[in-house]
Short mmCIF file of C-alpha atoms in Angstrom, two decimals:
data_model
loop_
_atom_site.label_atom_id
_atom_site.label_comp_id
_atom_site.label_asym_id
_atom_site.label_seq_id
_atom_site.Cartn_x
_atom_site.Cartn_y
_atom_site.Cartn_z
CA MET V 256 0.33 -39.15 -29.27
CA SER V 257 3.30 -41.06 -29.99
CA SER V 258 3.91 -44.76 -29.10
CA GLY V 259 4.23 -46.23 -25.82
CA GLY V 260 6.75 -48.91 -26.53
CA GLU V 261 7.24 -50.80 -23.43
CA THR V 262 5.34 -48.30 -21.24
CA ARG V 263 3.70 -50.48 -18.65
CA VAL V 264 0.66 -49.54 -16.31
CA ILE V 265 0.82 -51.39 -13.07
CA PRO V 266 -1.79 -51.16 -10.60
CA LEU V 267 -1.06 -50.96 -6.78
CA ARG V 268 -3.86 -51.57 -4.25
CA LEU V 269 -2.93 -49.63 -1.43
CA ALA V 270 -5.69 -49.82 0.97
CA ALA V 271 -9.15 -51.11 1.98
CA PHE V 272 -11.30 -48.93 4.23
CA ALA V 273 -15.01 -48.64 5.35
CA TYR V 274 -17.01 -45.51 3.91
CA PRO V 275 -18.11 -43.53 7.09
CA GLU V 276 -21.51 -42.18 8.02
CA GLY V 277 -22.61 -39.36 5.94
CA HIS V 278 -21.26 -40.82 2.81
CA PRO V 279 -23.29 -42.25 -0.04
CA LEU V 280 -21.60 -45.54 0.36
CA ALA V 281 -21.86 -45.72 4.21
CA GLY V 282 -20.90 -48.93 5.52
CA GLN V 283 -19.86 -50.42 2.09
CA ALA V 284 -16.05 -51.54 1.84
CA GLY V 285 -14.00 -49.14 -0.25
CA VAL V 286 -10.43 -49.62 -1.92
CA VAL V 287 -7.62 -47.10 -2.69
CA TYR V 288 -5.73 -47.67 -5.92
CA ALA V 289 -2.55 -46.20 -7.18
CA TYR V 290 -0.82 -46.77 -10.51
CA ALA V 291 3.00 -47.21 -11.77
CA ILE V 292 3.59 -46.18 -15.25
CA VAL V 293 6.94 -47.67 -16.02
CA SER V 294 8.86 -47.02 -19.12
CA GLY V 295 12.75 -46.85 -19.96
CA ARG V 296 12.59 -43.12 -18.45
CA GLY V 297 11.46 -44.21 -15.27
CA THR V 298 8.54 -44.62 -13.00
CA ILE V 299 5.57 -42.26 -12.79
CA LEU V 300 3.21 -42.60 -9.73
CA TYR V 301 -0.38 -41.53 -10.41
CA ASP V 302 -1.49 -41.02 -6.96
CA THR V 303 0.17 -42.38 -3.65
CA GLY V 304 -3.07 -43.58 -1.49
CA ILE V 305 -3.46 -43.16 2.38
CA GLY V 306 -1.01 -41.94 4.56
CA PHE V 307 -0.02 -43.09 8.02
CA GLY V 308 -0.34 -41.66 11.76
CA ASN V 309 -3.66 -39.35 11.28
CA ASP V 310 -5.85 -40.34 14.18
CA TRP V 311 -9.15 -38.62 12.38
CA VAL V 312 -8.29 -40.66 9.23
CA ASP V 313 -7.97 -44.02 11.23
CA ARG V 314 -10.81 -43.52 13.15
CA THR V 315 -13.19 -42.60 10.30
CA LEU V 316 -12.19 -44.99 7.82
CA ARG V 317 -10.51 -47.67 9.68
CA PRO V 318 -8.21 -48.12 6.73
CA ASN V 319 -5.83 -51.24 6.22
CA THR V 320 -3.16 -49.35 4.37
CA ARG V 321 -0.09 -50.75 2.50
CA ASP V 322 3.04 -48.78 2.09
CA VAL V 323 3.47 -47.35 -1.52
CA ARG V 324 7.22 -48.35 -1.45
CA GLU V 325 6.57 -51.84 -0.39
CA ALA V 326 3.82 -51.97 -3.13
CA LEU V 327 6.41 -50.86 -5.73
CA LEU V 328 8.82 -53.63 -4.45
CA GLU V 329 6.30 -56.23 -4.51
CA ALA V 330 5.58 -55.47 -8.09
CA GLY V 331 9.22 -55.32 -9.08
CA ILE V 332 9.73 -51.83 -9.31
CA SER V 333 12.49 -49.89 -7.44
CA PRO V 334 10.99 -46.91 -5.53
CA SER V 335 14.26 -45.36 -6.51
CA THR V 336 12.95 -44.96 -10.22
CA VAL V 337 10.20 -42.84 -9.46
CA THR V 338 10.64 -39.77 -11.08
CA ARG V 339 7.47 -37.93 -11.06
CA ILE V 340 4.06 -37.97 -9.28
CA VAL V 341 0.70 -37.07 -10.84
CA HIS V 342 -2.38 -36.68 -8.83
CA SER V 343 -5.74 -37.10 -9.51
CA HIS V 344 -6.50 -34.61 -7.01
CA LEU V 345 -5.18 -33.70 -3.50
CA HIS V 346 -7.94 -35.18 -1.17
CA PHE V 347 -6.16 -37.25 1.54
CA ASP V 348 -6.91 -40.67 0.22
CA HIS V 349 -4.77 -39.79 -3.07
CA CYS V 350 -2.01 -37.88 -1.71
CA GLY V 351 -1.04 -39.63 1.71
CA GLN V 352 2.39 -41.04 0.93
CA ASP V 353 4.05 -38.07 -1.18
CA ARG V 354 6.16 -37.71 1.90
CA SER V 355 7.83 -40.82 0.91
CA PHE V 356 9.39 -39.48 -2.44
CA PRO V 357 10.79 -36.10 -1.27
CA GLY V 358 12.47 -33.80 -4.05
CA VAL V 359 10.14 -35.64 -6.62
CA PRO V 360 8.09 -33.46 -8.81
CA ILE V 361 4.37 -33.51 -7.98
CA PHE V 362 2.23 -32.55 -10.75
CA VAL V 363 -1.19 -30.97 -10.21
CA GLN V 364 -3.40 -28.45 -11.59
CA ARG V 365 -2.89 -24.86 -10.19
CA SER V 366 -6.61 -24.71 -9.07
CA GLU V 367 -6.10 -28.14 -7.01
CA LYS V 368 -3.52 -26.77 -5.07
CA LYS V 369 -5.13 -23.57 -4.44
CA ALA V 370 -8.10 -25.41 -3.14
CA ALA V 371 -5.73 -27.81 -1.13
CA MET V 372 -4.91 -24.95 0.92
CA GLU V 373 -8.58 -24.27 2.17
CA PRO V 374 -9.02 -25.40 5.48
CA GLY V 375 -10.39 -29.14 5.68
CA TYR V 376 -9.96 -29.92 2.11
CA THR V 377 -6.88 -32.28 2.74
CA ILE V 378 -4.35 -33.41 5.49
CA ASN V 379 -2.10 -30.40 5.31
CA ALA V 380 0.77 -32.37 6.41
CA TRP V 381 0.53 -34.80 3.54
CA VAL V 382 0.62 -32.13 1.11
CA ASP V 383 2.91 -29.75 2.62
CA PHE V 384 6.02 -31.30 4.15
CA PRO V 385 9.88 -31.10 3.98
CA GLY V 386 10.93 -31.80 0.18
CA ALA V 387 7.31 -31.16 -1.25
CA ARG V 388 7.82 -29.91 -4.95
CA TYR V 389 4.93 -29.11 -6.80
CA GLU V 390 4.78 -28.56 -10.80
CA LEU V 391 1.80 -26.44 -11.43
CA VAL V 392 -0.30 -27.04 -14.60
CA ASP V 393 -3.08 -25.54 -16.13
CA GLY V 394 -5.29 -27.72 -18.34
CA ASP V 395 -3.95 -30.75 -20.38
CA HIS V 396 -0.22 -31.57 -20.18
CA ASP V 397 2.10 -33.49 -22.29
CA LEU V 398 4.77 -35.70 -20.25
CA GLY V 399 6.18 -37.18 -23.14
CA ALA V 400 6.59 -40.60 -24.54
CA GLY V 401 2.72 -40.76 -25.36
CA ILE V 402 1.88 -39.84 -21.56
CA TRP V 403 -0.59 -37.29 -20.87
CA ILE V 404 -2.12 -35.58 -17.99
CA LEU V 405 -5.92 -34.60 -18.79
CA ASP V 406 -7.76 -31.99 -17.16
CA THR V 407 -11.03 -33.53 -16.11
CA PRO V 408 -12.98 -31.50 -13.42
CA GLY V 409 -16.03 -32.50 -11.77
CA HIS V 410 -15.04 -34.46 -8.52
CA THR V 411 -12.75 -31.40 -7.47
CA LEU V 412 -12.24 -28.40 -9.84
CA GLY V 413 -8.37 -29.13 -10.23
CA HIS V 414 -9.16 -33.15 -10.94
CA GLN V 415 -6.82 -34.80 -13.41
CA SER V 416 -6.89 -38.01 -15.41
CA MET V 417 -4.06 -39.50 -17.32
CA THR V 418 -3.66 -41.46 -20.48
CA ILE V 419 -0.74 -43.76 -21.39
CA GLU V 420 0.09 -45.52 -24.95
CA SER V 421 1.06 -48.58 -23.46
CA THR V 422 2.03 -52.17 -23.96
CA GLU V 423 -1.96 -52.71 -23.42
CA GLY V 424 -2.91 -49.90 -26.27
CA LEU V 425 -4.48 -46.63 -24.87
CA VAL V 426 -5.00 -46.98 -20.94
CA VAL V 427 -6.80 -44.18 -19.13
CA LEU V 428 -6.33 -43.60 -15.65
CA ALA V 429 -9.80 -42.31 -14.66
CA GLY V 430 -9.27 -41.45 -11.20
CA HIS V 431 -12.69 -39.96 -9.91
CA ALA V 432 -13.78 -38.70 -13.28
CA ILE V 433 -15.54 -41.67 -13.42
CA PHE V 434 -15.87 -43.54 -9.90
CA SER V 435 -16.48 -47.32 -11.28
CA ALA V 436 -16.45 -49.59 -14.15
CA ALA V 437 -20.23 -50.09 -13.56
CA GLU V 438 -20.64 -46.18 -13.94
CA TYR V 439 -18.30 -46.08 -17.18
CA ARG V 440 -20.48 -49.01 -18.47
CA GLY V 441 -23.78 -46.99 -17.67
CA GLU V 442 -24.82 -49.80 -15.30
CA ALA V 443 -24.75 -47.26 -12.18
CA PRO V 444 -25.75 -43.58 -12.24
CA PRO V 445 -22.59 -41.14 -11.91
CA ALA V 446 -21.37 -40.43 -8.58
CA GLU V 447 -21.12 -36.67 -9.92
CA SER V 448 -23.80 -34.88 -11.40
CA SER V 449 -22.47 -31.53 -12.12
CA GLU V 450 -21.98 -30.37 -15.85
CA PRO V 451 -18.32 -30.48 -15.58
CA ALA V 452 -18.29 -33.93 -14.20
CA ARG V 453 -20.67 -35.42 -16.96
CA ALA V 454 -18.49 -33.57 -19.48
CA SER V 455 -15.28 -35.00 -18.33
CA GLY V 456 -16.55 -38.74 -18.21
CA GLU V 457 -17.66 -38.53 -21.70
CA ARG V 458 -14.45 -37.03 -22.82
CA LEU V 459 -12.81 -39.98 -21.40
CA ARG V 460 -15.48 -42.41 -22.86
CA ALA V 461 -14.98 -40.90 -26.36
CA LEU V 462 -11.12 -42.03 -26.58
CA HIS V 463 -12.35 -45.44 -26.68
CA PRO V 464 -9.37 -46.67 -24.39
CA ALA V 465 -7.95 -50.33 -24.46
CA ARG V 466 -8.11 -50.13 -20.67
CA VAL V 467 -9.67 -48.05 -18.06
CA TYR V 468 -8.61 -48.12 -14.46
CA PHE V 469 -10.25 -46.42 -11.45
CA SER V 470 -9.21 -45.10 -8.21
CA HIS V 471 -11.71 -46.93 -6.05
CA ASP V 472 -12.97 -49.73 -8.03
CA ASP V 473 -11.04 -53.53 -8.32
CA ALA V 474 -12.72 -53.84 -11.77
CA THR V 475 -11.48 -52.35 -14.73
CA CYS V 476 -13.00 -51.49 -18.41
CA PRO V 477 -13.95 -52.80 -20.84
#
């Protein structure tokens, strides 16, 4: 991988919510993160958080949600610099504000986009909207300048993580491939028990990154 130069990875805490009944973490507080990857070539967003105006989401999760554009501005990033969106996967808590960036290419695994068309997989209006422009990939994908999409199935068939050669060194955006910092360190059991999930987690650990960020954890590693 090439040098990341002045590439920065900036966490964006976009929501706090309560895990609903039936979830393994029912009753506990949860968080949702997106990440801005900022370089001289523009800004890449990894996920866009929970969207607005869906009664089922509001009733089930009771989220306190931030507008991703406001979060970018507070971080000193103009939303107009967003040139690409990469999704960990297309569950509603990760793609809910894509509509704020019409025409911006959205990179997802082909298998993930297919799954998202199935009833009940996600909030349809948040993935199929005027201006939605999908770039379907199969497996790992090089975005240039030391930024990679990694195919990390497990949580979903088309889950993907990212690696970035950044000012911190090698950064991994794990998404749901590893649920938390405690899981990464072996201090908590894996959230996913399938063989693809295990292999994806081990793949990310084997990179020995300087920093690992997660979709649903305030903590980072190492």
